[in-house]
Amino acid sequence: MHNNSFFKKILIVITVVFFVSCDKDFNSIGDDLVGNDHFGLERKSFNVLAYNQKINAVQSSNLPVNALGVYEDAVFGTTTASFVTQLTLASVNPVIGNNVEVDSVILSVPYFNTPLPNPDLESGENLYRLDSLYGNKDLGKIKLSIYENGYFMRDLDPETGFLETQRYYTNQISDFETLKGSVALNDAADVSQNTAFFFNPKAVRETTTTNGEAATTQSVPAMRLALNKSYFKTKIIDAAASGKLVTNDVFKNYFRGLYFKVEKSGSNPGVLSMMNFRAGTVTIYYKEDSSTDNTVKVSKSILLNLTGNTVNLLSNDVTNATDYTNAATNSDTAAGDEKLYVKGGEGSMAVLDLFDQTDNLSYDANGNVQGPNGVYDELDELRRKDPVTGKRVLINEANLVFHMDHTAMGANKIPGRIYLYDLTNNTTIVDYLFDGTTGTNSKNGLLIYGGLLNTTNTDDKTYKFRITNHIRNLIQNSDSTNVKLGVVITEDINNSAMNKLRLPLQPGTTLTKVPQASVMSPLGVVLHGSKSSVPADKKLKLEIYYTKPN
């Protein structure tokens, strides 16, 4: 009993010290503004101008993950995602023997998956759930045709004097389609490997026989397709003698990779998966004469990795998505939009301008009223120093809360995360950089910064961003620019890289990039905007908790 009491006291002391330390760190940014005075906490909502912006063709080369399939969305239309990749030899300049016979050519790309705890009781097969799979997971099928790619994907851009990486874009389908091979290489009789392909969640089982004994092994679910043996015998095996496999540079120029062409499969519902193609392989299994006895065959293989330059090719059919297309292309940049359509890929984003845009007054160093100064009045008011104390207000917390439009979304798949960033400078905001929290996957880290879907209130699902440090900087530093903010879907919250648009968002503007993690996602969400017609409890506003000196 005494020991328990002692440990409880120690635990309480440690807890108090921990929270005091956290509080000190949390408020350290505003220490120079506060001093030792006592303050009263106040709360105020500020206007935000928010409108839609269409995103057209965007750089989709060498993405960390790629979409493949057909995703049918009642709000945003149908996205069809194809893919092109170069291949590289795992071992260059292989020595090929005589009288080669190709046994099989197997393409394998593992799926993102989560192992389930218990195997199937009858078969003993390991069970998995496929991750990042969108659409009809049970019935969804696509037509998948794999062709030899004939379009050479160079590493460097000649238009920059070969100083920059060559970029490839979502809308270059015709470039690859025109130069593709004449026949599909995944020509097996099994339609699940081509015209009715689906993402199979079953473990891959292989049985091998050694000394008359069969053994079965299991591996994670994967795209596993048999490719045309005769083609690869001629294209790869026979080409070794003429030096086409001597280095990977020579090989990539000779064999320019594979084009994964996706189409809708008849009347079947579509399905789309995120894929890590860089983990994929093509293995050519063959036999050749033994070097010591030509009556004996020796089993060998050539391994090709799905590495090198890649591009995700996207097409969007918005025939039945008139609300989306009208909103995305006819945004109200003066009064804001009622609905914000945020979609990944070649989609759309929301543009935010914080504070009411009225600019009638400003203040000098002594807090006296002056005329317009190019800074919104609401921000000028927050920057104004108190005439008595000479101090500005202290920002305790600042939030942007986006309310999902449940009526517009209907039964659509809801993205788990959106991303808020500095659109003016194409970079992260300071709150993103200051957040050191980590998560268990690519979507659930940076918990303080936010952007996660909150489903606590099923009738009012929201995404919340904490932008306290961003607002503090705006107020503390009078020369700080009140930059425009961008909101997009994100496939990976840890990825803050930017990808170029093929053309600026608007002619004559400097808006030339969008976040790479948005390009990777096929999903979209409709949010309530900032227009005066939006109900007050759903309207997008900037909410600030602050204290001011007495």
Coordinates of C-alpha atoms in Angstrom, one line a residue:
M1 CA 0.0 0.0 0.0
H2 CA 2.8 2.5 0.9
N3 CA 4.7 1.6 -2.3
N4 CA 1.6 2.1 -4.4
S5 CA 1.0 5.5 -2.8
F6 CA 4.6 6.5 -3.4
F7 CA 4.5 5.5 -7.1
K8 CA 1.2 7.4 -7.5
K9 CA 2.8 10.6 -6.2
I10 CA 5.8 10.2 -8.5
L11 CA 3.4 9.7 -11.4
I12 CA 1.5 12.9 -10.6
V13 CA 4.8 14.9 -10.4
I14 CA 6.0 13.6 -13.7
T15 CA 2.6 14.3 -15.4
V16 CA 2.6 17.9 -14.1
V17 CA 6.2 18.5 -15.3
F18 CA 5.3 17.0 -18.7
F19 CA 2.3 19.3 -19.3
V20 CA 4.2 22.4 -18.0
S21 CA 7.0 21.6 -20.5
C22 CA 4.5 21.1 -23.4
D23 CA 2.7 24.3 -22.5
K24 CA 6.0 26.2 -22.5
D25 CA 6.9 24.8 -25.9
F26 CA 3.5 25.4 -27.3
N27 CA 3.5 29.1 -26.4
S28 CA 7.2 29.9 -26.9
I29 CA 6.5 31.6 -30.3
G30 CA 4.4 34.3 -28.7
D31 CA 6.7 34.9 -25.6
D32 CA 8.1 38.2 -27.0
L33 CA 4.6 39.5 -27.4
V34 CA 3.2 38.6 -24.0
G35 CA 5.7 39.4 -21.4
N36 CA 4.4 38.7 -17.9
D37 CA 1.0 40.3 -18.3
H38 CA -2.3 38.5 -17.7
F39 CA -4.7 38.3 -20.5
G40 CA -8.4 37.5 -21.2
L41 CA -9.2 34.9 -23.8
E42 CA -11.4 36.1 -26.7
R43 CA -12.7 34.3 -29.8
K44 CA -13.6 35.8 -33.2
S45 CA -14.5 34.5 -36.6
F46 CA -13.0 36.1 -39.7
N47 CA -14.1 35.8 -43.3
V48 CA -12.4 33.7 -45.9
L49 CA -12.7 34.1 -49.6
A50 CA -12.7 30.5 -51.1
Y51 CA -13.3 29.5 -54.7
N52 CA -12.6 26.6 -57.1
Q53 CA -9.8 26.2 -59.5
K54 CA -9.6 23.6 -62.2
I55 CA -6.4 21.6 -62.6
N56 CA -5.6 20.5 -66.1
A57 CA -2.6 18.4 -67.3
V58 CA 0.0 18.0 -64.6
Q59 CA 3.3 16.3 -64.3
S60 CA 2.8 12.6 -63.4
S61 CA 6.3 11.2 -64.2
N62 CA 8.2 9.1 -61.6
L63 CA 5.5 9.3 -58.9
P64 CA 6.1 7.3 -55.7
V65 CA 2.9 5.4 -56.3
N66 CA 0.6 5.3 -59.4
A67 CA -3.1 4.8 -60.0
L68 CA -4.2 1.9 -62.3
G69 CA -7.8 1.2 -63.3
V70 CA -11.2 2.9 -63.7
Y71 CA -12.8 4.9 -60.9
E72 CA -16.4 5.8 -61.4
D73 CA -17.5 8.8 -59.3
A74 CA -21.1 10.1 -59.3
V75 CA -19.9 13.6 -58.5
F76 CA -16.6 14.0 -60.3
G77 CA -17.0 11.7 -63.3
T78 CA -15.0 8.6 -64.4
T79 CA -11.2 8.6 -64.1
T80 CA -9.3 6.1 -66.2
A81 CA -5.6 5.6 -65.2
S82 CA -3.1 3.9 -67.4
F83 CA 0.6 3.6 -66.8
V84 CA 4.0 3.4 -68.7
T85 CA 7.3 2.2 -67.3
Q86 CA 10.8 1.6 -68.5
L87 CA 12.4 -1.7 -67.6
T88 CA 16.0 -2.4 -66.4
L89 CA 18.1 -5.6 -66.4
A90 CA 18.8 -6.8 -62.9
S91 CA 22.0 -8.2 -64.3
V92 CA 23.4 -6.7 -67.5
N93 CA 25.0 -8.5 -70.5
P94 CA 23.7 -12.0 -69.6
V95 CA 25.4 -15.0 -71.3
I96 CA 22.8 -16.9 -73.2
G97 CA 23.5 -20.6 -74.1
N98 CA 22.4 -22.7 -77.1
N99 CA 18.9 -24.0 -78.0
V100 CA 17.0 -21.8 -75.6
E101 CA 13.4 -22.8 -74.8
V102 CA 11.3 -20.2 -72.9
D103 CA 9.1 -21.9 -70.3
S104 CA 7.2 -18.8 -69.1
V105 CA 7.3 -15.0 -68.7
I106 CA 5.7 -13.8 -65.5
L107 CA 4.9 -10.2 -64.7
S108 CA 4.5 -9.6 -60.9
V109 CA 3.6 -6.4 -59.0
P110 CA 2.7 -6.8 -55.3
Y111 CA -0.4 -5.0 -54.1
F112 CA -0.6 -2.8 -51.0
N113 CA -2.1 -5.1 -48.4
T114 CA -2.9 -5.7 -44.8
P115 CA -2.5 -9.4 -43.6
L116 CA -5.5 -10.7 -41.7
P117 CA -4.9 -12.4 -38.5
N118 CA -6.1 -15.9 -39.3
P119 CA -5.6 -18.1 -42.4
D120 CA -8.5 -19.9 -44.2
L121 CA -9.4 -22.9 -42.1
E122 CA -10.0 -25.3 -45.0
S123 CA -7.1 -24.4 -47.3
G124 CA -4.6 -23.0 -44.9
E125 CA -4.3 -20.0 -47.2
N126 CA -3.1 -16.7 -45.7
L127 CA -5.8 -14.0 -46.0
Y128 CA -5.3 -10.3 -46.9
R129 CA -7.2 -7.1 -47.3
L130 CA -6.1 -5.0 -50.3
D131 CA -5.4 -1.4 -49.4
S132 CA -5.8 1.7 -51.6
L133 CA -8.4 0.0 -53.7
Y134 CA -11.3 2.3 -54.9
G135 CA -14.6 1.5 -56.6
N136 CA -16.4 -1.9 -56.6
K137 CA -13.9 -4.1 -54.7
D138 CA -16.0 -7.2 -55.1
L139 CA -17.4 -7.0 -58.7
G140 CA -15.1 -4.3 -60.3
K141 CA -13.2 -5.3 -63.4
I142 CA -11.2 -3.5 -66.1
K143 CA -9.8 -4.3 -69.5
L144 CA -6.0 -4.4 -69.1
S145 CA -3.8 -4.6 -72.2
I146 CA 0.0 -4.6 -71.8
Y147 CA 1.9 -3.5 -74.9
E148 CA 5.5 -2.8 -75.7
N149 CA 6.1 0.9 -75.3
G150 CA 7.6 2.6 -78.4
Y151 CA 7.9 6.1 -77.0
F152 CA 11.5 6.8 -75.7
M153 CA 11.4 8.3 -72.3
R154 CA 14.6 10.3 -71.9
D155 CA 16.1 11.3 -68.6
L156 CA 16.9 14.9 -69.3
D157 CA 15.0 17.7 -71.0
P158 CA 16.8 19.1 -74.1
E159 CA 14.8 22.3 -73.9
T160 CA 16.7 23.1 -70.7
G161 CA 20.1 22.3 -72.2
F162 CA 19.8 18.8 -70.5
L163 CA 20.1 20.5 -67.1
E164 CA 16.6 19.5 -65.8
T165 CA 14.8 16.2 -65.6
Q166 CA 12.4 15.5 -68.5
R167 CA 8.8 15.7 -67.3
Y168 CA 5.9 13.7 -68.6
Y169 CA 2.3 14.7 -68.1
T170 CA -1.1 13.1 -67.4
N171 CA -2.5 14.1 -70.9
Q172 CA 0.2 12.5 -73.1
I173 CA -1.9 9.4 -73.8
S174 CA -1.8 10.0 -77.6
D175 CA 2.0 10.1 -77.6
F176 CA 2.2 6.6 -76.1
E177 CA -0.9 5.2 -77.8
T178 CA 0.5 6.1 -81.3
L179 CA 3.8 4.2 -80.8
K180 CA 2.6 1.2 -78.8
G181 CA 3.3 -2.4 -80.0
S182 CA 0.8 -4.0 -82.3
V183 CA -0.3 -6.8 -80.0
A184 CA -1.1 -7.1 -76.4
L185 CA 1.5 -9.2 -74.5
N186 CA -0.9 -10.5 -71.8
D187 CA -2.7 -12.7 -74.2
A188 CA -3.5 -15.7 -71.9
A189 CA -6.8 -17.5 -72.4
D190 CA -7.8 -16.6 -68.9
V191 CA -9.8 -13.4 -69.2
S192 CA -9.0 -12.4 -65.6
Q193 CA -5.5 -11.6 -66.9
N194 CA -6.7 -9.2 -69.6
T195 CA -10.3 -8.3 -70.7
A196 CA -11.8 -8.9 -67.3
F197 CA -8.9 -8.2 -65.0
F198 CA -9.6 -7.7 -61.3
F199 CA -7.4 -7.0 -58.3
N200 CA -7.3 -10.4 -56.6
P201 CA -6.8 -10.3 -52.8
K202 CA -5.8 -14.0 -52.6
A203 CA -2.2 -15.0 -51.7
V204 CA 0.0 -16.1 -54.5
R205 CA 0.6 -19.8 -54.2
E206 CA 3.4 -21.6 -56.0
T207 CA 4.2 -25.3 -56.0
T208 CA 7.7 -26.6 -56.8
T209 CA 8.9 -30.2 -57.0
T210 CA 12.3 -31.2 -55.7
N211 CA 13.4 -34.8 -55.9
G212 CA 9.9 -35.9 -56.5
E213 CA 8.5 -33.9 -53.4
A214 CA 6.1 -31.0 -54.0
A215 CA 6.3 -27.9 -51.8
T216 CA 3.9 -25.0 -51.8
T217 CA 4.9 -21.5 -50.9
Q218 CA 2.7 -18.4 -50.3
S219 CA 3.4 -14.7 -51.0
V220 CA 1.4 -11.5 -50.7
P221 CA -1.3 -10.7 -53.3
A222 CA 0.0 -9.4 -56.5
M223 CA -0.8 -8.6 -60.1
R224 CA 0.6 -11.8 -61.7
L225 CA 0.2 -12.1 -65.4
A226 CA 1.6 -14.6 -68.0
L227 CA 3.1 -12.7 -70.9
N228 CA 3.7 -13.9 -74.5
K229 CA 6.7 -16.4 -74.5
S230 CA 7.5 -16.1 -78.2
Y231 CA 7.6 -12.3 -78.1
F232 CA 10.1 -12.3 -75.2
K233 CA 12.2 -15.0 -76.7
T234 CA 12.7 -12.9 -79.8
K235 CA 12.8 -9.5 -78.1
I236 CA 15.1 -10.3 -75.2
I237 CA 16.7 -13.7 -75.4
D238 CA 17.7 -13.5 -79.0
A239 CA 18.8 -9.8 -78.7
A240 CA 21.6 -10.7 -76.3
A241 CA 23.9 -11.8 -79.2
S242 CA 23.7 -8.4 -80.9
G243 CA 24.7 -6.5 -77.8
K244 CA 21.3 -5.0 -76.9
L245 CA 21.6 -6.2 -73.3
V246 CA 25.1 -5.0 -72.7
T247 CA 24.2 -2.1 -70.5
N248 CA 20.9 -0.7 -69.2
D249 CA 21.3 2.5 -71.2
V250 CA 21.6 0.5 -74.4
F251 CA 18.8 -1.8 -73.2
K252 CA 16.3 1.1 -72.4
N253 CA 16.9 2.6 -75.8
Y254 CA 16.3 -0.8 -77.5
F255 CA 13.4 -2.0 -75.3
R256 CA 11.5 1.1 -74.3
G257 CA 9.3 -0.5 -71.6
L258 CA 5.7 -1.5 -71.1
Y259 CA 2.5 0.4 -71.6
F260 CA -0.3 -0.7 -69.2
K261 CA -3.4 0.4 -71.1
V262 CA -6.7 0.5 -69.1
E263 CA -10.2 0.6 -70.5
K264 CA -13.6 -0.1 -69.1
S265 CA -14.5 -3.8 -69.2
G266 CA -17.9 -4.0 -70.9
S267 CA -20.7 -3.3 -68.5
N268 CA -18.7 -4.3 -65.4
P269 CA -18.3 -1.7 -62.7
G270 CA -14.9 -0.1 -62.6
V271 CA -12.2 -0.5 -60.0
L272 CA -8.9 1.3 -59.4
S273 CA -5.9 0.6 -57.2
M274 CA -2.8 2.5 -56.1
M275 CA 0.3 0.6 -57.2
N276 CA 4.0 0.5 -56.3
F277 CA 5.2 -0.5 -59.8
R278 CA 8.8 -0.1 -58.7
A279 CA 8.5 -3.3 -56.7
G280 CA 7.4 -5.1 -59.8
T281 CA 9.3 -7.5 -62.0
V282 CA 9.2 -9.4 -65.3
T283 CA 10.9 -12.8 -65.1
I284 CA 11.8 -14.8 -68.2
Y285 CA 12.2 -18.5 -67.2
Y286 CA 14.0 -20.6 -69.8
K287 CA 16.1 -23.7 -70.5
E288 CA 19.3 -24.0 -72.5
D289 CA 21.8 -26.7 -73.3
S290 CA 24.3 -27.5 -70.6
S291 CA 27.7 -26.2 -71.4
T292 CA 29.1 -29.7 -70.8
D293 CA 26.4 -31.9 -72.2
N294 CA 24.0 -30.7 -74.9
T295 CA 21.6 -33.5 -74.2
V296 CA 20.9 -31.9 -70.8
K297 CA 18.8 -28.8 -70.3
V298 CA 19.7 -26.2 -67.6
S299 CA 17.0 -24.0 -66.1
K300 CA 17.9 -20.2 -66.0
S301 CA 16.1 -16.9 -65.8
I302 CA 16.4 -13.2 -66.7
L303 CA 15.0 -10.7 -64.3
L304 CA 13.7 -7.3 -65.5
N305 CA 12.8 -4.7 -62.9
L306 CA 10.0 -2.2 -63.5
T307 CA 12.3 0.7 -62.8
G308 CA 13.4 3.7 -64.8
N309 CA 11.2 6.6 -66.0
T310 CA 7.5 6.2 -65.5
V311 CA 4.3 8.2 -66.2
N312 CA 0.7 7.9 -65.0
L313 CA -1.7 8.7 -67.9
L314 CA -5.1 10.0 -66.8
S315 CA -8.3 10.6 -68.7
N316 CA -11.5 12.1 -67.2
D317 CA -15.0 11.6 -68.5
V318 CA -17.1 14.3 -66.9
T319 CA -20.1 13.9 -69.2
N320 CA -22.5 13.2 -66.3
A321 CA -20.7 15.5 -63.8
T322 CA -22.1 18.9 -64.9
D323 CA -22.3 20.4 -61.4
Y324 CA -18.6 19.7 -60.9
T325 CA -17.4 20.9 -64.3
N326 CA -19.5 24.1 -64.1
A327 CA -18.2 24.9 -60.6
A328 CA -14.6 24.1 -61.4
T329 CA -14.5 26.2 -64.6
N330 CA -16.8 29.1 -63.6
S331 CA -15.6 30.0 -60.1
D332 CA -16.5 33.2 -58.4
T333 CA -13.2 34.8 -57.4
A334 CA -14.9 37.9 -56.1
A335 CA -17.6 36.6 -53.8
G336 CA -16.4 33.0 -53.3
D337 CA -18.1 29.7 -54.3
E338 CA -20.9 28.0 -52.5
K339 CA -19.4 24.6 -53.0
L340 CA -15.7 23.7 -53.1
Y341 CA -14.9 20.8 -55.4
V342 CA -11.5 19.3 -54.4
K343 CA -10.4 16.4 -56.6
G344 CA -7.0 14.7 -57.1
G345 CA -5.2 13.8 -60.3
E346 CA -6.2 16.0 -63.2
G347 CA -8.9 17.5 -61.1
S348 CA -9.6 20.7 -59.1
M349 CA -8.6 22.5 -55.9
A350 CA -9.8 25.3 -53.6
V351 CA -8.1 28.6 -53.4
L352 CA -8.3 30.6 -50.1
D353 CA -7.7 34.2 -49.3
L354 CA -7.8 34.8 -45.5
F355 CA -9.8 37.8 -44.1
D356 CA -12.4 40.1 -45.6
Q357 CA -10.9 41.9 -48.5
T358 CA -11.9 45.4 -47.5
D359 CA -8.9 47.8 -47.3
N360 CA -10.0 51.3 -46.1
L361 CA -7.6 52.0 -43.3
S362 CA -4.3 51.2 -41.7
Y363 CA -2.3 52.2 -38.6
D364 CA 1.0 53.9 -38.0
A365 CA 3.6 52.8 -35.4
N366 CA 1.7 54.6 -32.7
G367 CA -1.7 53.0 -33.5
N368 CA -3.1 56.1 -35.3
V369 CA -5.5 55.6 -38.2
Q370 CA -4.1 56.0 -41.7
G371 CA -5.5 55.4 -45.2
P372 CA -5.5 52.2 -47.3
N373 CA -2.2 50.3 -47.4
G374 CA -2.8 47.2 -49.5
V375 CA -3.5 45.1 -46.3
Y376 CA -6.9 43.8 -45.5
D377 CA -8.5 45.8 -42.6
E378 CA -9.2 42.7 -40.5
L379 CA -5.5 41.9 -40.5
D380 CA -4.5 45.5 -39.8
E381 CA -6.7 45.4 -36.8
L382 CA -5.0 42.4 -35.4
R383 CA -1.5 43.9 -36.1
R384 CA -2.4 47.1 -34.4
K385 CA -0.5 47.8 -31.2
D386 CA -2.4 48.8 -28.1
P387 CA -1.9 52.6 -27.6
V388 CA -1.4 52.1 -23.9
T389 CA 0.7 49.0 -23.6
G390 CA 2.3 49.1 -27.1
K391 CA 1.7 45.4 -27.5
R392 CA -0.2 43.4 -30.1
V393 CA -2.7 40.6 -29.4
L394 CA -1.4 37.1 -28.7
I395 CA -2.8 34.4 -30.9
N396 CA -3.6 31.3 -28.7
E397 CA -5.1 29.2 -31.5
A398 CA -6.2 29.7 -35.1
N399 CA -8.2 27.1 -37.1
L400 CA -9.8 26.6 -40.5
V401 CA -12.7 24.1 -40.4
F402 CA -14.1 22.7 -43.7
H403 CA -17.6 21.1 -43.5
M404 CA -18.3 18.4 -46.0
D405 CA -21.4 18.9 -48.2
H406 CA -23.3 15.7 -47.4
T407 CA -26.0 16.3 -49.9
A408 CA -23.6 16.8 -52.8
M409 CA -21.4 13.8 -51.8
G410 CA -24.2 11.3 -51.4
A411 CA -22.8 7.8 -51.0
N412 CA -19.4 8.6 -52.6
K413 CA -16.1 7.5 -51.2
I414 CA -14.9 10.2 -48.9
P415 CA -11.1 11.0 -48.8
G416 CA -9.5 10.5 -45.5
R417 CA -7.3 13.6 -45.7
I418 CA -6.9 16.9 -47.4
Y419 CA -3.8 19.2 -47.6
L420 CA -3.5 22.9 -47.0
Y421 CA -0.4 24.7 -48.3
D422 CA 1.1 28.1 -49.3
L423 CA -0.2 28.5 -52.8
T424 CA 1.6 31.7 -53.5
N425 CA 5.0 30.2 -52.9
N426 CA 4.2 26.6 -53.7
T427 CA 5.4 25.4 -50.3
T428 CA 4.2 24.2 -46.9
I429 CA 2.9 26.5 -44.2
V430 CA 4.8 26.9 -41.0
D431 CA 2.4 24.8 -39.0
Y432 CA 3.1 21.8 -41.2
L433 CA 6.9 22.2 -40.7
F434 CA 6.5 22.6 -36.9
D435 CA 4.4 19.5 -36.4
G436 CA 6.6 16.6 -35.3
T437 CA 3.8 14.0 -34.7
T438 CA 4.1 10.8 -36.7
G439 CA 1.5 8.2 -37.8
T440 CA 1.3 4.6 -38.7
N441 CA 0.9 5.2 -42.5
S442 CA 1.2 7.8 -45.2
K443 CA -2.1 9.5 -44.3
N444 CA -2.3 9.8 -40.5
G445 CA 0.7 11.7 -39.3
L446 CA 1.0 15.5 -38.6
L447 CA -1.9 15.3 -36.2
I448 CA -1.6 18.9 -34.8
Y449 CA -1.5 20.5 -38.3
G450 CA -4.5 18.4 -39.2
G451 CA -6.5 17.8 -42.4
L452 CA -7.9 14.5 -41.3
L453 CA -11.5 13.6 -41.8
N454 CA -13.5 13.9 -38.6
T455 CA -16.5 11.6 -38.5
T456 CA -17.5 12.1 -34.9
N457 CA -20.6 13.9 -36.0
T458 CA -22.0 11.7 -38.7
D459 CA -24.2 14.5 -40.0
D460 CA -21.4 17.1 -40.2
K461 CA -18.1 15.5 -41.2
T462 CA -15.3 18.0 -41.1
Y463 CA -11.6 18.6 -41.9
K464 CA -9.8 20.9 -39.5
F465 CA -6.4 22.7 -39.9
R466 CA -4.6 24.3 -37.1
I467 CA -2.8 27.4 -38.6
T468 CA -1.8 29.1 -35.3
N469 CA 1.8 29.7 -36.2
H470 CA 0.8 30.9 -39.7
I471 CA -1.5 33.6 -38.2
R472 CA 1.0 34.5 -35.5
N473 CA 3.6 35.2 -38.2
L474 CA 1.2 37.4 -40.1
I475 CA 0.5 39.5 -37.1
Q476 CA 3.9 39.6 -35.5
N477 CA 5.7 40.5 -38.7
S478 CA 4.0 43.4 -40.4
D479 CA 6.0 42.8 -43.6
S480 CA 4.7 39.2 -43.9
T481 CA 2.6 38.6 -47.0
N482 CA -0.9 37.3 -46.5
V483 CA -0.4 34.6 -49.1
K484 CA -3.1 32.6 -50.8
L485 CA -3.6 29.1 -49.5
G486 CA -4.4 26.0 -51.6
V487 CA -6.5 23.0 -50.6
V488 CA -6.1 19.6 -52.4
I489 CA -6.6 15.9 -51.8
T490 CA -3.5 14.1 -50.6
E491 CA -2.4 10.5 -51.0
D492 CA 0.6 11.0 -48.7
I493 CA 0.6 13.7 -46.0
N494 CA 4.4 13.4 -45.6
N495 CA 5.0 14.2 -49.3
S496 CA 5.2 18.0 -49.8
A497 CA 6.9 17.9 -53.2
M498 CA 5.4 20.0 -56.0
N499 CA 4.7 18.9 -59.6
K500 CA 4.5 21.3 -62.6
L501 CA 1.4 21.9 -64.6
R502 CA 1.8 21.6 -68.3
L503 CA 0.3 25.1 -68.6
P504 CA -0.3 27.6 -65.8
L505 CA -3.7 27.3 -64.0
Q506 CA -4.7 30.6 -65.6
P507 CA -2.9 32.3 -68.5
G508 CA -0.7 35.1 -67.2
T509 CA -0.5 33.8 -63.6
T510 CA 2.4 32.4 -61.7
L511 CA 0.3 29.4 -60.5
T512 CA 2.3 26.7 -62.2
K513 CA 2.5 23.8 -59.7
V514 CA 0.3 21.5 -57.6
P515 CA 1.3 19.1 -54.7
Q516 CA 2.6 15.8 -56.0
A517 CA 0.5 13.8 -53.4
S518 CA -2.6 15.3 -55.0
V519 CA -1.7 14.1 -58.4
M520 CA -1.5 10.5 -57.1
S521 CA -5.1 10.4 -55.7
P522 CA -8.2 9.7 -57.8
L523 CA -10.6 10.8 -55.0
G524 CA -12.6 14.0 -54.6
V525 CA -14.7 15.7 -51.9
V526 CA -17.3 18.5 -52.0
L527 CA -16.9 21.1 -49.2
H528 CA -19.1 24.0 -48.1
G529 CA -17.5 27.2 -49.3
S530 CA -17.5 30.8 -48.1
K531 CA -20.2 32.5 -50.2
S532 CA -22.9 34.4 -48.2
S533 CA -25.5 31.9 -49.3
V534 CA -23.8 29.0 -47.3
P535 CA -25.6 28.3 -43.9
A536 CA -23.7 30.0 -41.1
D537 CA -23.0 26.8 -39.3
K538 CA -21.4 25.2 -42.4
K539 CA -19.7 28.3 -43.9
L540 CA -15.9 28.2 -44.1
K541 CA -14.4 30.7 -41.6
L542 CA -11.1 31.5 -39.9
E543 CA -11.6 31.1 -36.2
I544 CA -9.1 32.8 -33.9
Y545 CA -8.7 32.5 -30.2
Y546 CA -6.6 35.4 -28.9
T547 CA -5.8 37.5 -25.8
K548 CA -5.0 41.2 -25.8
P549 CA -3.2 43.2 -23.2
N550 CA -5.0 45.0 -20.4

